[in-house]
Short mmCIF file of C-alpha atoms in Angstrom, two decimals:
data_model
loop_
_atom_site.label_atom_id
_atom_site.label_comp_id
_atom_site.label_asym_id
_atom_site.label_seq_id
_atom_site.Cartn_x
_atom_site.Cartn_y
_atom_site.Cartn_z
CA MET M 1 103.08 85.13 82.59
CA ILE M 2 103.67 85.22 86.36
CA ALA M 3 105.00 88.77 86.04
CA ILE M 4 101.81 90.19 84.52
CA VAL M 5 100.95 92.41 87.52
CA PRO M 6 104.15 94.51 87.54
CA LEU M 7 104.31 94.30 83.76
CA ARG M 8 100.75 95.61 83.49
CA ALA M 9 101.50 98.55 85.77
CA ALA M 10 104.77 99.38 84.04
CA LEU M 11 103.31 99.25 80.55
CA LEU M 12 100.27 101.33 81.46
CA SER M 13 102.48 103.91 83.15
CA ALA M 14 104.65 104.08 80.06
CA LEU M 15 101.60 104.61 77.87
CA LEU M 16 100.42 107.48 80.06
CA VAL M 17 103.83 109.16 79.95
CA VAL M 18 104.52 108.92 76.24
CA SER M 19 100.94 109.73 75.22
CA THR M 20 101.52 113.28 76.44
CA ILE M 21 104.47 113.84 74.08
CA GLY M 22 102.34 114.40 71.01
CA GLY M 23 103.12 113.90 67.33
CA ALA M 24 101.26 110.62 66.78
CA ARG M 25 101.94 108.86 63.49
CA ALA M 26 99.59 106.98 61.20
CA ASP M 27 101.94 103.98 60.78
CA ASP M 28 101.43 102.47 64.24
CA ALA M 29 99.34 99.58 62.83
CA SER M 30 100.24 97.25 59.98
CA PRO M 31 97.83 96.63 57.10
CA TRP M 32 95.18 93.97 57.71
CA VAL M 33 96.20 90.54 56.38
CA GLY M 34 93.71 87.70 56.07
CA GLU M 35 91.05 85.94 54.04
CA ALA M 36 87.25 85.99 53.68
CA HIS M 37 86.44 85.20 57.32
CA SER M 38 89.14 86.96 59.34
CA ALA M 39 92.02 89.41 59.29
CA VAL M 40 94.99 90.11 61.53
CA ARG M 41 97.39 93.00 61.99
CA LEU M 42 100.11 94.20 64.37
CA LEU M 43 99.77 97.24 66.63
CA ALA M 44 102.62 99.35 67.97
CA GLY M 45 102.40 101.25 71.22
CA SER M 46 104.44 104.33 71.97
CA ARG M 47 108.10 103.45 72.18
CA SER M 48 109.90 104.26 75.42
CA GLY M 49 113.06 102.37 76.37
CA ALA M 50 113.91 98.73 75.74
CA VAL M 51 110.52 97.27 76.74
CA LEU M 52 107.81 97.97 74.19
CA LEU M 53 104.08 97.31 74.14
CA GLY M 54 102.55 95.93 70.99
CA GLY M 55 99.57 93.84 70.02
CA ILE M 56 98.13 91.34 67.59
CA ALA M 57 94.61 92.34 66.54
CA PHE M 58 92.19 89.77 65.12
CA GLN M 59 88.98 90.73 63.32
CA LEU M 60 86.43 87.96 62.71
CA GLN M 61 83.32 87.86 60.56
CA PRO M 62 79.99 87.37 62.44
CA GLY M 63 79.55 83.76 63.53
CA TRP M 64 83.24 82.93 63.22
CA LYS M 65 85.57 82.19 66.13
CA THR M 66 89.23 81.64 66.83
CA TYR M 67 90.97 79.93 69.73
CA TRP M 68 92.69 80.61 73.03
CA ARG M 69 96.11 79.15 73.90
CA THR M 70 94.17 76.11 75.19
CA PRO M 71 91.30 75.45 72.76
CA GLY M 72 89.10 73.23 74.93
CA ASP M 73 87.45 70.05 73.69
CA SER M 74 88.37 70.79 70.08
CA GLY M 75 90.12 73.45 68.06
CA VAL M 76 93.59 74.61 67.14
CA PRO M 77 95.55 77.08 69.29
CA PRO M 78 97.27 79.89 67.37
CA ARG M 79 101.02 79.71 66.80
CA PHE M 80 103.38 82.67 66.59
CA ASP M 81 106.96 83.00 65.38
CA PHE M 82 108.79 86.30 65.81
CA SER M 83 112.27 85.01 64.96
CA LYS M 84 112.65 87.11 61.79
CA SER M 85 112.17 90.39 63.68
CA ASP M 86 114.90 93.04 63.81
CA ASN M 87 116.43 94.09 67.14
CA VAL M 88 114.03 91.97 69.19
CA GLU M 89 115.32 89.95 72.13
CA ALA M 90 112.03 88.39 73.28
CA VAL M 91 108.27 88.59 72.79
CA THR M 92 105.75 87.58 75.46
CA ILE M 93 102.07 87.17 74.56
CA LEU M 94 99.54 88.28 77.19
CA TRP M 95 96.31 86.34 76.65
CA PRO M 96 92.91 87.99 77.29
CA ALA M 97 90.40 85.85 79.15
CA PRO M 98 88.57 83.55 76.71
CA THR M 99 84.90 82.73 76.35
CA ALA M 100 83.40 79.26 76.03
CA PHE M 101 81.26 78.28 73.04
CA PRO M 102 79.84 75.03 71.61
CA ASP M 103 82.25 73.30 69.26
CA GLY M 104 79.48 71.81 67.08
CA ALA M 105 80.28 68.25 68.14
CA GLY M 106 78.76 68.23 71.62
CA GLY M 107 81.81 69.72 73.34
CA THR M 108 83.01 73.15 74.36
CA SER M 109 85.79 75.23 72.84
CA LEU M 110 87.57 78.26 74.29
CA GLY M 111 88.44 81.35 72.35
CA TYR M 112 87.28 84.65 70.94
CA LYS M 113 84.51 86.03 68.75
CA SER M 114 84.19 89.25 66.74
CA GLN M 115 87.52 90.84 67.63
CA VAL M 116 90.35 90.53 70.13
CA VAL M 117 93.75 92.12 70.73
CA LEU M 118 96.54 90.01 72.24
CA PRO M 119 98.95 92.40 73.99
CA LEU M 120 102.66 91.80 73.40
CA ARG M 121 105.58 92.58 75.68
CA ILE M 122 108.53 93.15 73.37
CA VAL M 123 112.09 93.43 74.66
CA ALA M 124 114.51 95.18 72.30
CA LYS M 125 118.10 94.01 72.07
CA ASN M 126 119.25 97.63 71.84
CA ALA M 127 116.96 100.37 73.12
CA ASP M 128 118.61 102.96 70.87
CA LYS M 129 118.14 101.13 67.58
CA PRO M 130 115.05 100.67 65.37
CA VAL M 131 112.72 97.74 66.11
CA THR M 132 110.76 95.92 63.43
CA LEU M 133 108.41 93.15 64.52
CA ARG M 134 107.79 90.39 61.97
CA ALA M 135 105.22 87.76 62.91
CA ALA M 136 104.51 84.42 61.26
CA ILE M 137 101.01 83.62 62.53
CA SER M 138 99.15 80.34 62.09
CA TYR M 139 95.60 80.19 63.40
CA ALA M 140 92.19 78.69 62.67
CA VAL M 141 88.80 80.33 62.32
CA CYS M 142 85.68 78.25 62.66
CA GLU M 143 81.97 78.51 62.02
CA LYS M 144 80.56 75.07 61.15
CA LEU M 145 83.86 74.17 59.53
CA CYS M 146 87.37 75.36 60.40
CA VAL M 147 89.63 77.23 58.02
CA PRO M 148 93.40 77.37 58.62
CA VAL M 149 94.99 80.78 58.09
CA GLU M 150 98.61 81.87 57.66
CA ALA M 151 99.57 85.54 57.98
CA ASN M 152 102.90 87.37 58.04
CA PRO M 153 102.37 90.98 59.12
CA GLU M 154 105.28 93.25 60.04
CA LEU M 155 105.52 96.64 61.70
CA ALA M 156 108.23 99.10 62.71
CA PHE M 157 108.11 100.69 66.18
CA ASN M 158 108.85 104.41 66.26
CA ASN M 159 109.91 106.62 69.17
CA VAL M 160 106.70 108.66 69.04
CA ALA M 161 103.29 108.66 70.69
CA SER M 162 101.00 106.06 69.16
CA THR M 163 97.31 106.27 68.30
CA GLN M 164 97.03 102.63 69.43
CA ASP M 165 97.88 103.27 73.09
CA GLY M 166 94.22 103.35 74.13
CA ALA M 167 93.40 100.09 72.37
CA LEU M 168 96.44 98.39 73.88
CA ALA M 169 95.65 99.64 77.39
CA ALA M 170 92.08 98.32 77.01
CA ALA M 171 93.44 94.95 75.85
CA ILE M 172 95.72 94.71 78.90
CA ASP M 173 92.64 95.21 81.10
CA THR M 174 91.16 91.99 79.64
CA VAL M 175 94.19 89.89 80.64
CA PRO M 176 93.66 87.89 83.86
CA VAL M 177 95.73 89.14 86.80
CA PRO M 178 97.75 86.76 88.99
CA ALA M 179 96.12 85.76 92.27
CA ASN M 180 96.56 83.26 95.08
CA VAL M 181 94.06 80.76 96.45
CA GLY M 182 92.17 82.40 99.29
CA ASP M 183 92.90 86.01 98.29
CA PRO M 184 90.27 88.46 99.64
CA ASN M 185 89.00 89.41 96.17
CA PRO M 186 85.27 89.60 95.39
CA VAL M 187 85.81 86.57 93.14
CA THR M 188 88.47 84.05 94.12
CA ILE M 189 89.32 80.37 94.41
CA ARG M 190 88.89 79.29 98.01
CA ASP M 191 90.17 75.73 97.74
CA VAL M 192 91.45 73.12 95.27
CA VAL M 193 91.16 69.49 96.38
CA MET M 194 92.03 66.19 94.73
CA ARG M 195 89.33 63.59 95.29
CA GLY M 196 91.26 60.35 95.21
CA ASP M 197 93.20 60.05 91.97
CA THR M 198 90.26 60.58 89.61
CA GLU M 199 88.75 64.04 90.21
CA VAL M 200 89.48 67.61 91.31
CA TRP M 201 87.10 69.91 93.16
CA VAL M 202 87.54 73.68 92.97
CA ASP M 203 85.52 75.92 95.29
CA VAL M 204 85.01 79.47 94.04
CA VAL M 205 83.77 82.37 96.15
CA ALA M 206 81.69 84.81 94.11
CA PRO M 207 78.75 87.18 94.65
CA PRO M 208 75.34 85.45 94.55
CA ALA M 209 74.14 84.69 91.01
CA SER M 210 77.49 85.84 89.62
CA ASN M 211 78.24 84.33 86.23
CA VAL M 212 81.77 82.96 86.51
CA SER M 213 83.69 80.46 84.40
CA LEU M 214 86.71 78.34 85.28
CA PHE M 215 89.34 76.89 82.94
CA VAL M 216 92.32 74.69 83.76
CA GLU M 217 95.65 73.99 82.07
CA GLY M 218 98.33 71.45 82.82
CA PRO M 219 102.03 72.18 83.36
CA THR M 220 102.86 71.51 79.68
CA PRO M 221 100.86 71.91 76.44
CA ASP M 222 100.50 68.13 76.02
CA TRP M 223 98.13 68.01 79.00
CA ALA M 224 94.50 68.08 77.81
CA LEU M 225 92.47 68.44 80.99
CA PRO M 226 88.67 68.74 80.66
CA ILE M 227 86.90 72.06 81.17
CA PRO M 228 85.67 72.23 84.80
CA LYS M 229 81.92 71.96 85.20
CA ARG M 230 79.80 73.63 87.86
CA THR M 231 78.10 71.19 90.25
CA PRO M 232 74.98 71.85 92.36
CA ASN M 233 76.50 70.09 95.39
CA ALA M 234 78.33 73.07 96.83
CA PRO M 235 78.51 74.71 100.27
CA GLU M 236 76.59 77.91 100.87
CA ALA M 237 78.01 81.01 99.12
CA VAL M 238 80.36 78.83 97.05
CA GLN M 239 80.30 77.77 93.41
CA ARG M 240 81.92 74.35 93.09
CA PHE M 241 83.58 73.23 89.86
CA THR M 242 84.77 69.70 89.22
CA PHE M 243 86.72 67.94 86.49
CA PRO M 244 88.03 64.40 86.02
CA LEU M 245 91.76 63.79 85.87
CA GLU M 246 91.75 62.84 82.22
CA GLY M 247 93.91 63.89 79.30
CA LEU M 248 97.25 63.51 81.05
CA PRO M 249 100.19 62.61 78.80
CA PRO M 250 101.66 59.10 79.17
CA GLY M 251 103.66 58.71 82.36
CA ALA M 252 102.41 61.95 83.92
CA HIS M 253 101.01 62.08 87.46
CA ALA M 254 98.43 64.53 88.76
CA GLU M 255 99.63 64.62 92.34
CA GLY M 256 102.10 67.47 92.75
CA ALA M 257 101.43 68.77 89.24
CA ALA M 258 101.46 72.55 88.74
CA LEU M 259 98.10 73.53 87.25
CA LYS M 260 97.01 76.94 86.01
CA PHE M 261 93.41 78.01 86.66
CA THR M 262 91.81 80.96 84.86
CA LEU M 263 88.77 82.32 86.71
CA VAL M 264 86.66 84.57 84.49
CA ALA M 265 84.14 86.94 86.06
CA PRO M 266 82.07 89.70 84.41
CA ASP M 267 84.23 92.54 85.77
CA LYS M 268 87.66 90.99 86.23
CA SER M 269 89.53 87.75 85.61
CA TYR M 270 92.23 86.04 87.65
CA GLU M 271 94.94 83.46 87.10
CA PHE M 272 96.02 81.00 89.78
CA ASN M 273 99.00 78.63 89.86
CA VAL M 274 98.22 75.64 92.07
CA ASN M 275 100.19 72.50 92.93
CA LEU M 276 97.82 69.57 93.33
CA ASN M 277 98.07 67.62 96.56
#
C-alpha cells in the first residue's frame, strides 16, 4: 500500500489513454452475486499492458453495513482469494477510507454503507495473454444481526476501453493517499507521542470545526488497537486524539512498533506510517 501515490497516478493516466480508443464492451462487469441483503461483482478497467485496474463492487440494502480491513470494536473483515485466476501474478486491494458506525453493543465498527468499490491493482503474468480474475470472497453484512456471505464472481479482462473506467477512477479518489507526519497539507498529523507505556496522543492539524476521524492499525492483523477518541484537552488549532495501548498480541511491545494511521477528512484522506517512540 505504500506505493499508492505513483500507482494512483499511473492507473488514472492509463484510464485516460485507453478511454479514448473507443469500442467499449458490455462485459466489463460480472453478474451480481449475493443474497437478500447484499450483492458483489467484479469490475474490469480498460486493459493496457501488464498492470490492470479492476474493482470489487459491493451493493448493500438500506440499513446494512459491511466492514473495512480493520473492523473496529466488532465485526468481520472481508477475505479475498484470487488464486484460481488465469494469468494473474498478483492482486493488491486498495481500500477506500471507511466510516465509523455504532456496532449495536456500545462500541464502534468501521466499514461501508450503501455501496463501495474496492479498486484492485492486478499484475498479469504475461501482458499478451488473456486475463481472467476469479475471486473467492468471504464477507459479513450486518444490521442488528450479522449474516456471513460467500461469493465467487469471475470476469475476463479484454484489451478494449471499458465502461467502468469512470467508476474505478472515482473509487481510487476515495483511497487515502500516503503522507508523512508534519506534511504541509490542510489536514495532517502534526505529532504522535507515547505517554508512558499506556497511551498514545496524536495531534491533528485541521481547519476549524473540520469533521475529521482517525483510525489506527498495528503492524500485523493480530493487533487490535482501540479506535482513537478526540479529547477536549488540545492545543489551539489542533484536534487531539488519544487511545490506550490495548489489544496487543502476547509478547508484543508498543515501543518501536510500526503503526498505520488513517486520517479521514471530508475532502481527502491520508495514510501515515509511524514508528512509536
